[in-house]
Short mmCIF file of C-alpha atoms and ligand atoms in Angstrom, two decimals:
data_model
loop_
_atom_site.label_atom_id
_atom_site.label_comp_id
_atom_site.label_asym_id
_atom_site.label_seq_id
_atom_site.Cartn_x
_atom_site.Cartn_y
_atom_site.Cartn_z
CA MET L 1 75.81 63.80 111.28
CA SER L 2 74.85 61.13 108.43
CA GLU L 3 76.75 58.09 108.50
CA ALA L 4 79.35 56.92 106.28
CA VAL L 5 78.06 53.78 105.65
CA PHE L 6 74.32 53.24 104.75
CA LEU L 7 71.76 51.71 102.60
CA ARG L 8 70.57 53.15 99.12
CA CYS L 9 68.27 52.25 96.37
CA ILE L 10 70.07 51.13 93.45
CA ARG L 11 67.86 53.32 91.22
CA PRO L 12 69.70 56.73 90.50
CA ALA L 13 66.48 58.43 89.86
CA CYS L 14 65.46 57.31 93.45
CA GLY L 15 68.43 57.33 95.40
CA SER L 16 66.47 56.98 98.92
CA THR L 17 68.84 55.93 101.42
CA TYR L 18 68.36 54.02 105.09
CA ALA L 19 70.14 53.53 107.80
CA LEU L 20 72.41 50.75 107.84
CA THR L 21 70.81 48.87 110.66
CA ASP L 22 67.18 49.37 108.72
CA GLN L 23 66.85 45.69 108.33
CA ARG L 24 65.04 45.94 104.84
CA TYR L 25 65.93 44.36 101.33
CA VAL L 26 64.09 46.56 99.10
CA CYS L 27 63.55 50.49 98.62
CA ALA L 28 60.60 51.52 100.66
CA SER L 29 59.97 54.24 97.96
CA CYS L 30 60.27 52.03 94.99
CA GLY L 31 60.65 48.87 95.62
CA SER L 32 64.06 48.14 93.97
CA LEU L 33 66.99 46.44 95.62
CA LEU L 34 69.36 48.04 98.02
CA ASP L 35 73.07 48.72 97.97
CA VAL L 36 75.30 48.82 100.86
CA ALA L 37 76.98 52.36 100.09
CA TYR L 38 80.00 53.88 101.55
CA GLU L 39 81.31 57.39 101.72
CA TRP L 40 84.69 56.57 101.01
CA GLY L 41 86.17 60.16 101.87
CA ARG L 42 85.23 59.47 105.33
CA LEU L 43 86.38 56.05 105.98
CA ALA L 44 89.91 54.73 105.51
CA PRO L 45 90.30 52.72 102.08
CA PRO L 46 93.95 51.57 101.30
CA LYS L 47 95.84 53.58 99.08
CA SER L 48 97.04 50.28 96.94
CA LEU L 49 95.75 46.88 96.72
CA SER L 50 99.25 45.38 97.68
CA PHE L 51 98.61 46.85 101.23
CA PHE L 52 96.31 43.66 101.60
CA GLY L 53 99.65 41.58 101.13
CA SER L 54 100.92 42.67 104.56
CA ARG L 55 97.98 40.50 106.08
CA TRP L 56 99.79 37.59 105.09
CA GLY L 57 102.30 38.05 107.69
CA THR L 58 99.63 37.85 110.71
CA ARG L 59 97.37 35.30 109.15
CA ASN L 60 97.18 33.24 112.82
CA GLU L 61 94.49 35.93 113.52
CA PRO L 62 91.15 34.49 112.18
CA LEU L 63 90.04 37.79 110.78
CA ASN L 64 93.66 38.17 108.64
CA TYR L 65 93.26 34.44 107.46
CA SER L 66 89.67 34.68 106.18
CA GLY L 67 89.59 35.24 102.53
CA VAL L 68 86.87 37.63 103.02
CA TRP L 69 87.66 39.97 106.17
CA ARG L 70 91.54 40.20 105.36
CA PHE L 71 89.92 42.75 102.76
CA ARG L 72 87.85 44.37 105.51
CA GLU L 73 88.70 48.25 104.54
CA LEU L 74 86.70 47.24 101.20
CA LEU L 75 83.39 46.06 103.14
CA PRO L 76 83.63 48.22 106.29
CA PHE L 77 80.16 48.06 107.44
CA ALA L 78 81.00 46.46 110.96
CA PRO L 79 83.07 46.42 113.79
CA THR L 80 85.69 43.78 113.76
CA HIS L 81 84.36 42.28 116.97
CA ALA L 82 80.83 41.30 115.17
CA MET L 83 82.94 39.47 112.26
CA VAL L 84 82.15 36.00 112.03
CA THR L 85 84.69 33.77 110.30
CA VAL L 86 85.33 30.13 109.92
CA GLY L 87 88.35 30.56 107.78
CA GLU L 88 86.29 31.08 104.23
CA GLY L 89 87.68 32.23 101.20
CA GLN L 90 90.85 30.28 101.35
CA THR L 91 90.44 29.70 97.59
CA LEU L 92 93.35 29.63 95.09
CA LEU L 93 93.60 31.10 91.48
CA GLN L 94 94.53 28.13 89.68
CA ALA L 95 96.23 27.67 86.05
CA PRO L 96 94.59 24.72 84.31
CA ASP L 97 96.31 23.04 81.12
CA VAL L 98 94.71 24.76 78.37
CA GLY L 99 95.93 22.25 76.13
CA ALA L 100 94.37 19.00 78.09
CA LEU L 101 91.10 21.11 78.35
CA ASP L 102 91.47 21.50 74.49
CA ILE L 103 90.42 25.24 74.75
CA PRO L 104 91.92 27.57 72.30
CA LEU L 105 93.53 30.09 74.63
CA ARG L 106 97.17 30.65 74.95
CA SER L 107 99.20 28.64 77.61
CA GLY L 108 98.94 30.88 80.95
CA ARG L 109 95.76 32.76 79.87
CA LEU L 110 92.96 30.48 81.64
CA HIS L 111 92.46 30.57 85.31
CA PHE L 112 89.94 28.74 87.46
CA GLN L 113 89.11 30.52 90.74
CA TYR L 114 88.33 27.39 92.62
CA GLU L 115 85.67 28.25 95.18
CA GLY L 116 84.63 24.75 95.72
CA MET L 117 87.48 25.04 98.32
CA ASN L 118 85.47 26.84 100.88
CA PRO L 119 84.18 25.47 104.13
CA SER L 120 80.84 24.54 103.04
CA GLY L 121 82.24 23.33 99.32
CA SER L 122 80.53 26.47 97.68
CA PHE L 123 81.30 30.39 96.61
CA LYS L 124 78.03 30.97 99.25
CA ASP L 125 80.49 31.11 102.11
CA ASN L 126 82.08 34.51 101.18
CA GLY L 127 78.62 36.16 101.45
CA MET L 128 77.49 34.17 104.38
CA THR L 129 80.15 35.45 106.61
CA ALA L 130 79.21 39.40 105.80
CA ALA L 131 75.41 38.49 106.26
CA PHE L 132 75.81 36.52 109.58
CA THR L 133 78.10 39.11 110.67
CA MET L 134 75.44 41.77 109.91
CA ALA L 135 72.78 39.29 111.57
CA ARG L 136 74.75 39.23 114.90
CA PHE L 137 75.12 42.99 114.74
CA LEU L 138 71.52 43.37 114.51
CA GLY L 139 70.88 40.74 117.21
CA ARG L 140 68.90 38.58 114.89
CA ARG L 141 68.22 35.10 115.83
CA ARG L 142 66.36 33.30 113.17
CA VAL L 143 67.85 33.45 109.86
CA GLY L 144 66.46 31.82 106.48
CA CYS L 145 66.92 31.30 103.01
CA ALA L 146 65.13 29.98 99.87
CA SER L 147 67.77 27.71 98.14
CA THR L 148 68.82 25.38 95.62
CA GLY L 149 71.05 23.67 97.78
CA ASN L 150 74.35 25.76 98.36
CA THR L 151 73.08 29.06 99.90
CA SER L 152 71.18 26.59 102.47
CA ALA L 153 74.29 24.45 103.22
CA SER L 154 76.27 27.67 103.67
CA MET L 155 73.71 29.28 105.75
CA ALA L 156 72.91 26.01 107.83
CA MET L 157 76.91 25.67 108.64
CA TYR L 158 77.14 29.44 109.91
CA ALA L 159 73.82 29.27 111.81
CA SER L 160 75.20 26.06 113.70
CA LEU L 161 78.61 27.71 114.90
CA THR L 162 77.37 31.32 115.11
CA ARG L 163 77.03 32.69 118.80
CA HIS L 164 75.45 36.05 120.19
CA SER L 165 77.73 37.63 122.66
CA ASP L 166 75.34 35.99 125.35
CA GLY L 167 75.87 32.77 124.16
CA THR L 168 72.56 32.04 122.41
CA ALA L 169 72.67 30.49 119.07
CA MET L 170 70.96 31.35 115.46
CA ARG L 171 68.50 29.23 114.50
CA GLY L 172 68.50 28.63 110.43
CA VAL L 173 65.41 27.97 108.37
CA VAL L 174 65.82 26.57 104.79
CA PHE L 175 63.15 26.55 102.04
CA ILE L 176 64.06 24.15 99.30
CA GLY L 177 62.15 22.91 96.27
CA ALA L 178 60.83 19.39 96.94
CA GLY L 179 63.02 16.97 94.95
CA LYS L 180 64.97 19.65 93.42
CA ILE L 181 68.14 19.63 95.44
CA ALA L 182 71.36 17.60 95.08
CA TYR L 183 71.91 15.21 97.71
CA GLY L 184 75.03 16.71 98.93
CA LYS L 185 73.88 19.82 99.48
CA LEU L 186 70.67 18.50 101.30
CA SER L 187 72.82 16.63 103.74
CA GLN L 188 74.54 19.78 104.58
CA ALA L 189 71.69 21.41 105.80
CA LEU L 190 70.30 18.31 107.62
CA ASP L 191 73.81 17.80 109.41
CA PHE L 192 74.13 21.22 110.50
CA GLY L 193 70.77 21.09 112.23
CA ALA L 194 68.60 23.74 109.93
CA LEU L 195 65.06 23.30 110.05
CA THR L 196 64.58 22.26 106.47
CA LEU L 197 61.21 22.70 104.76
CA GLN L 198 60.76 20.85 101.69
CA ILE L 199 57.83 23.20 99.65
CA ASP L 200 56.18 21.77 97.10
CA GLY L 201 57.39 23.91 94.18
CA ASP L 202 60.76 25.00 92.80
CA PHE L 203 63.29 27.59 93.72
CA ASP L 204 61.21 30.56 92.30
CA ALA L 205 58.25 29.50 94.65
CA CYS L 206 60.50 29.01 97.37
CA MET L 207 62.01 32.49 97.06
CA LYS L 208 58.45 34.15 97.31
CA ARG L 209 57.30 32.22 100.13
CA ILE L 210 60.59 33.09 102.39
CA ARG L 211 60.07 36.56 101.34
CA GLU L 212 56.50 36.51 102.46
CA ALA L 213 57.59 34.52 105.62
CA ALA L 214 60.40 37.13 106.45
CA ASP L 215 57.77 39.94 106.35
CA ARG L 216 55.61 37.84 108.70
CA LEU L 217 57.81 36.37 111.37
CA ASP L 218 60.92 37.47 112.86
CA LEU L 219 63.08 35.97 110.06
CA TYR L 220 66.18 37.89 108.83
CA LEU L 221 66.58 36.76 104.96
CA MET L 222 70.05 35.37 103.95
CA ASN L 223 69.37 35.15 100.04
CA SER L 224 71.58 37.31 97.95
CA MET L 225 68.86 39.91 97.74
CA ASN L 226 70.07 40.71 101.28
CA PRO L 227 72.68 43.32 100.33
CA PHE L 228 75.32 42.28 102.59
CA ARG L 229 75.58 38.66 101.02
CA LEU L 230 76.99 40.78 98.13
CA GLU L 231 79.66 42.62 100.03
CA GLY L 232 81.14 39.39 101.05
CA GLN L 233 81.17 37.94 97.53
CA LYS L 234 82.95 40.96 96.24
CA THR L 235 85.98 39.49 97.77
CA ILE L 236 86.22 36.78 95.22
CA MET L 237 87.51 39.42 92.75
CA TYR L 238 89.72 40.57 95.12
CA ARG L 239 91.31 37.21 95.61
CA VAL L 240 91.46 36.96 91.75
CA LEU L 241 93.15 40.20 91.43
CA GLU L 242 95.74 39.15 94.15
CA GLY L 243 96.19 35.76 92.09
CA LEU L 244 97.29 37.61 89.51
CA GLY L 245 99.78 39.82 91.16
CA TRP L 246 96.97 42.59 91.29
CA GLU L 247 96.84 42.67 87.09
CA VAL L 248 93.15 43.03 85.95
CA PRO L 249 92.30 40.11 83.56
CA ASP L 250 90.61 40.89 80.37
CA TRP L 251 87.24 38.53 81.33
CA ILE L 252 85.77 36.97 84.19
CA VAL L 253 83.12 34.34 82.97
CA VAL L 254 81.06 33.01 86.01
CA PRO L 255 77.64 31.22 85.88
CA GLY L 256 74.31 32.86 86.64
CA GLY L 257 71.52 31.78 88.69
CA ASN L 258 70.19 34.25 91.14
CA LEU L 259 72.74 36.62 89.61
CA GLY L 260 74.30 37.53 93.01
CA ASN L 261 77.87 36.83 92.18
CA SER L 262 77.78 38.81 88.62
CA SER L 263 76.08 41.66 90.93
CA ALA L 264 78.60 41.40 93.51
CA PHE L 265 81.46 41.32 91.01
CA GLY L 266 80.09 44.70 89.33
CA LYS L 267 79.96 46.12 92.46
CA ALA L 268 83.65 45.17 93.45
CA PHE L 269 84.85 46.58 90.17
CA ILE L 270 83.12 49.86 90.02
CA GLU L 271 84.25 50.49 93.75
CA LEU L 272 87.93 49.70 92.94
CA LYS L 273 87.58 51.81 89.88
CA GLU L 274 86.31 54.80 91.97
CA LEU L 275 88.93 54.26 94.71
CA GLY L 276 91.81 54.50 91.96
CA LEU L 277 92.85 51.07 93.18
CA ILE L 278 92.61 49.69 89.68
CA SER L 279 92.72 51.68 86.33
CA ARG L 280 90.46 49.45 84.01
CA VAL L 281 87.73 47.03 84.80
CA PRO L 282 87.77 43.33 83.05
CA ARG L 283 84.66 42.55 80.92
CA LEU L 284 82.04 40.01 82.51
CA ALA L 285 80.42 37.11 80.77
CA VAL L 286 77.22 35.53 82.76
CA VAL L 287 76.26 31.93 81.67
CA ASN L 288 72.81 30.52 81.82
CA ALA L 289 71.91 26.96 81.29
CA GLU L 290 69.48 26.99 78.28
CA GLY L 291 66.82 25.53 80.49
CA ALA L 292 67.21 28.62 82.70
CA ASN L 293 67.61 31.30 80.57
CA THR L 294 65.89 34.32 81.58
CA PHE L 295 68.72 36.63 81.90
CA TYR L 296 70.02 35.68 78.45
CA GLU L 297 66.61 36.12 76.86
CA LEU L 298 66.20 39.28 78.46
CA PHE L 299 69.81 40.66 77.83
CA ALA L 300 70.69 38.87 74.45
CA ARG L 301 67.38 38.66 72.81
CA ASN L 302 65.20 41.63 74.03
CA GLY L 303 67.92 43.89 74.59
CA LEU L 304 67.48 44.68 78.00
CA ARG L 305 69.87 47.08 79.64
CA TRP L 306 70.62 49.08 82.74
CA ASP L 307 70.09 52.25 81.12
CA ASP L 308 71.46 54.08 84.08
CA GLY L 309 69.12 52.68 86.65
CA ASN L 310 65.98 53.14 84.31
CA TRP L 311 65.83 49.37 83.04
CA ASP L 312 62.66 48.55 81.02
CA GLN L 313 60.53 46.84 83.88
CA PRO L 314 57.61 46.14 81.80
CA VAL L 315 59.71 43.83 79.68
CA VAL L 316 60.78 41.55 82.86
CA ARG L 317 57.14 41.84 84.06
CA GLN L 318 56.08 40.74 80.39
CA MET L 319 58.50 37.85 80.61
CA TYR L 320 57.56 36.78 83.88
CA ASP L 321 53.70 36.73 83.11
CA GLY L 322 54.64 34.60 79.95
CA LEU L 323 56.09 32.17 82.56
CA THR L 324 53.44 31.99 84.65
CA ALA L 325 50.87 31.79 81.75
CA THR L 326 52.36 29.09 79.74
CA GLY L 327 53.72 27.23 83.15
CA ARG L 328 57.33 27.09 82.00
CA LYS L 329 59.96 26.35 84.71
CA ALA L 330 63.52 26.27 84.67
CA GLU L 331 65.07 22.84 83.94
CA THR L 332 68.31 21.93 83.85
CA VAL L 333 70.88 19.40 85.12
CA ALA L 334 72.50 22.25 86.72
CA SER L 335 69.91 22.32 89.53
CA ALA L 336 71.95 25.14 91.34
CA ILE L 337 71.10 27.60 88.40
CA GLU L 338 67.84 26.38 87.99
CA ILE L 339 65.90 29.55 88.56
CA ALA L 340 63.50 31.41 86.33
CA ARG L 341 63.09 34.83 88.19
CA PRO L 342 66.72 35.88 89.20
CA VAL L 343 66.27 38.23 92.21
CA ASN L 344 69.17 40.31 91.72
CA LEU L 345 68.34 40.96 87.91
CA PRO L 346 68.66 45.05 87.76
CA LYS L 347 72.01 44.69 89.68
CA ALA L 348 73.41 42.18 87.50
CA LEU L 349 72.35 44.59 84.53
CA ARG L 350 74.39 47.36 86.28
CA ALA L 351 77.27 45.14 86.38
CA LEU L 352 77.13 43.89 82.61
CA ASP L 353 77.06 48.00 82.11
CA ALA L 354 80.08 48.54 84.15
CA MET L 355 82.00 45.72 82.72
CA ASP L 356 80.88 45.85 79.18
CA GLY L 357 79.52 42.53 79.84
CA VAL L 358 77.81 39.59 77.72
CA VAL L 359 75.21 36.86 78.52
CA THR L 360 75.25 33.37 76.70
CA GLU L 361 73.58 30.34 77.37
CA VAL L 362 74.56 26.73 77.24
CA SER L 363 73.06 23.27 76.75
CA ASP L 364 73.09 20.54 79.54
CA ASP L 365 75.28 18.43 77.44
CA CYS L 366 77.94 20.96 77.21
CA ILE L 367 77.81 21.46 80.80
CA LEU L 368 78.25 17.78 81.53
CA GLU L 369 81.36 17.42 78.83
CA GLU L 370 82.81 20.31 80.34
CA LYS L 371 82.39 19.15 83.93
CA ALA L 372 84.08 15.94 83.08
CA ARG L 373 87.12 17.74 81.18
CA ILE L 374 87.42 19.94 84.34
CA GLY L 375 87.40 16.74 86.40
CA ARG L 376 90.42 15.13 84.09
CA CYS L 377 92.17 18.38 85.02
CA GLY L 378 91.92 17.85 88.73
CA PHE L 379 89.53 20.60 89.55
CA GLY L 380 86.20 18.71 90.67
CA CYS L 381 83.20 21.14 90.38
CA GLU L 382 79.46 20.68 90.26
CA PRO L 383 77.49 20.98 86.87
CA ALA L 384 76.77 24.64 87.42
CA SER L 385 80.35 25.61 87.84
CA ALA L 386 80.96 24.02 84.80
CA ALA L 387 78.92 26.25 82.74
CA SER L 388 81.67 28.99 83.16
CA LEU L 389 83.76 26.69 80.95
CA ALA L 390 81.03 25.73 78.51
CA GLY L 391 80.17 29.28 78.51
CA LEU L 392 83.62 30.56 77.50
CA ARG L 393 83.95 27.63 74.79
CA ARG L 394 81.18 29.38 73.29
CA LEU L 395 82.48 32.99 73.35
CA LEU L 396 85.61 31.89 72.12
CA ALA L 397 83.94 29.89 69.05
CA GLU L 398 81.92 33.18 68.41
CA GLY L 399 84.90 35.25 68.56
CA THR L 400 83.37 37.46 71.66
CA ILE L 401 86.35 36.64 73.44
CA ASP L 402 89.55 36.78 71.81
CA THR L 403 91.92 33.51 71.89
CA ASP L 404 94.80 36.09 73.32
CA ALA L 405 92.68 36.99 76.23
CA ASN L 406 93.33 36.62 79.95
CA VAL L 407 90.27 34.86 81.27
CA VAL L 408 89.35 33.67 84.50
CA CYS L 409 86.52 31.15 84.89
CA ILE L 410 84.92 30.87 88.44
CA LEU L 411 84.09 27.22 89.67
CA THR L 412 81.66 28.25 92.08
CA GLY L 413 80.97 24.59 94.14
CA HIS L 414 82.63 21.55 94.62
CA ALA L 415 82.23 18.20 92.72
CA LEU L 416 81.17 16.17 95.80
CA LYS L 417 77.96 18.55 96.09
CA ASP L 418 76.16 16.57 93.31
CA PRO L 419 77.86 13.19 92.99
CA ASN L 420 74.69 11.72 91.36
CA VAL L 421 74.84 13.67 88.21
CA THR L 422 78.81 12.63 87.84
CA VAL L 423 78.06 8.88 88.42
CA ARG L 424 75.02 8.97 85.84
CA TYR L 425 77.25 10.73 83.47
CA HIS L 426 80.07 8.26 83.73
CA THR L 427 77.97 4.97 83.82
CA GLY L 428 74.45 5.88 82.31
CA ILE L 429 72.84 4.81 85.46
CA GLU L 430 71.79 6.72 88.71
CA SER L 431 73.63 4.42 91.15
CA ILE L 432 75.91 1.65 90.98
CA PRO L 433 74.15 -1.62 92.04
CA ALA L 434 76.11 -4.64 92.64
CA GLN L 435 74.97 -6.85 89.46
CA GLU L 436 73.93 -3.85 86.89
CA PRO L 437 76.28 -3.50 83.97
CA ALA L 438 77.48 -0.15 83.41
CA ALA L 439 76.36 1.58 79.88
CA ALA L 440 77.32 5.06 79.04
CA THR L 441 77.54 7.04 75.92
CA ALA L 442 78.98 10.23 77.36
CA ARG L 443 82.07 11.52 75.64
CA PHE L 444 84.28 11.44 78.60
CA ALA L 445 82.73 8.39 80.23
CA ASN L 446 84.68 6.69 82.72
CA ARG L 447 83.26 3.57 83.49
CA PRO L 448 84.01 1.25 86.54
CA ILE L 449 84.95 -2.04 85.11
CA ARG L 450 83.44 -5.04 86.87
CA VAL L 451 86.15 -7.66 87.65
CA PRO L 452 85.81 -11.15 89.04
CA ASP L 453 87.94 -11.37 92.80
CA ASP L 454 90.76 -13.33 90.73
CA LEU L 455 94.44 -11.63 90.58
CA ASP L 456 94.85 -12.79 87.04
CA ALA L 457 91.62 -11.17 86.15
CA ILE L 458 92.53 -7.90 87.71
CA CYS L 459 95.93 -7.66 86.52
CA GLU L 460 94.61 -8.53 83.07
CA ALA L 461 92.24 -5.32 83.48
CA ILE L 462 94.84 -3.04 84.54
CA GLU L 463 97.32 -4.04 82.01
CA SER L 464 94.45 -3.57 79.26
CA TYR L 465 93.97 -0.04 80.60
CA SER L 466 96.42 2.16 78.88
N1 F0G A 501 77.12 28.06 91.05
C1 F0G A 501 76.48 27.33 92.15
C2 F0G A 501 77.26 26.19 92.45
C3 F0G A 501 75.30 27.92 93.02
O1 F0G A 501 75.14 27.20 94.00
C4 F0G A 501 74.78 29.21 92.27
C5 F0G A 501 73.69 29.53 93.16
C6 F0G A 501 75.20 29.75 91.17
C7 F0G A 501 76.28 29.12 90.50
C8 F0G A 501 74.80 30.66 90.66
O2 F0G A 501 74.92 31.91 91.40
O3 F0G A 501 72.99 32.86 92.21
O4 F0G A 501 74.89 33.95 92.37
O5 F0G A 501 74.01 33.67 90.17
N2 F0G A 501 73.08 29.01 94.03
C9 F0G A 501 71.79 29.39 94.66
C10 F0G A 501 71.70 28.34 95.94
C11 F0G A 501 70.75 29.98 94.24
O6 F0G A 501 70.00 28.41 96.49
O7 F0G A 501 72.61 27.84 96.54
P1 F0G A 501 74.17 33.33 91.55
#
C-alpha cells in the first residue's frame, strides 16, 4: 500500500514521488524542488479550524503549547513522539496604531504578525522545529545550513537542545558569508556551540557550497529547500487566521529573501482551500530590497509566472548568468534578505499564482525609516522585517492595495538581531564612543544626548525634551 505522506516534485508535468524518508531535497528526474504531499482522505484533518482552539485548554502539554505543533493535523508527517519543541511560535497578531504609523489604512485594518517573539528571535524557529523533527526521525546527527544569520541562529539553538532517543546530541554546522552577518545573529550561532564557517563570499556562495558539502558528507540540509522547513512555516498563517478569529485577511505582506516564507504561505492556503477549511485565499505581496531584487526583476519586470509548473527556466538562467558575468552581488542594509539567487523561486511563483500575488521592491532608506516608525509603535524589528511595511506603503500609494483592505505584515525578526544598524540610523555613527558627538540626519533619528554628571544639567535636558 502506498503511503499517505510522501515527497512529490512540484512540477505537475513531472510529478515524481519519493518516500518520505528518502532524504532528498530535489527531484531525481528533473531537479525541481520537492513538496511534502499528503493524501488527506487517508489522514485525519479537522473539519473546522476552530478545532485548534480546543488545544488552549491543555497547553501545559508541550506539543499543545507549541505554536507549530498545536496545528499538527495540518502537517502530519511525523509521529508525536518524534516532535521537537522549545515552545516556538508563541507569537501574537498585533494591531499597531495606523495613525502613529501614518499609514493610510482604516483603523483596525493593519496587523503585525510579530515573529521576532520566537525563542531564537525570528520566524525561522517555525520551520526549524519541523526540520529537526524530521532529522531526529531519520536518525541524522549532523545538520548544516547556509545563512544570512537567522537560519543559523535557529538551527544552532535546536541542534544544541535536540537529543536522539539514545541520548546522543546533534552537531550543527553553519556557513556564513564573511562580514555578511549581523552580530546579534552571529553571537547566537557561537553561543549555541555550532561549528561556524565564515566563507569568503556571500550568501549565494555559501548556499552553493553547503549543497555540495551535504552531498559529499553525512550532513542533513536545514535550509528552506528542505521541504520540512516549509511545513513548519505554514503555521505562521494558521496563527494569523486564528488571531483574526479564523477570518481570512485581504493581504499578507512579507519580505522576500530565499522565498521560503512566501512559498510556505502559498502551500498553507492551497491546502486549507483544498480541505474546505477556508472559502477564499488572501492576496500575497512579496517585498524585495532594491539591492537584492531578483524576484522583483523576474516577476514584475520580466513577467515570469508559475505557468502550471512550466515557468520559463531559461529566463531565470539568463538572469543568473547576467549576475555572474557582471559580478553583481546582492547588497542591502537588510542583510537577512541580501540574496540574489533565491532557492525557493519556483515555489514562490506557485504561491503568487495561488494567491493572486504581487512583488515589489523598496529602497534601504525606506526600510530604515519604516523600521524606526515600527520601533516607535513598540514593535522592535530588524531591517528585513521593516521591508514589509515599506512595501505596504508603496503598494497603497500605487493603488494596488486598497485603503479599505485588511492587511497583515509579517515582522520576521527581532530588533536586537541587528543593533548596529539601529544605532547607526539614530546616531549616524557605528557605535557610541565616550567622547564622540552624535550626528544624524535620519528622519526619525533619536540621538542620545550627552550630559555632564550634574543634576541641574540633567534636569535641564529632561525639561527641554517634550
Ligand atoms: N526576514 C528575516 C529576518 C530573515 O532572516 C529572512 C531570511 C527573511 C526575512 C526572508 O525570508 O528567505 O523565507 O524569503 N533569512 C535567511 C537566513 C535567508 O539565512 O537567515 P525568506
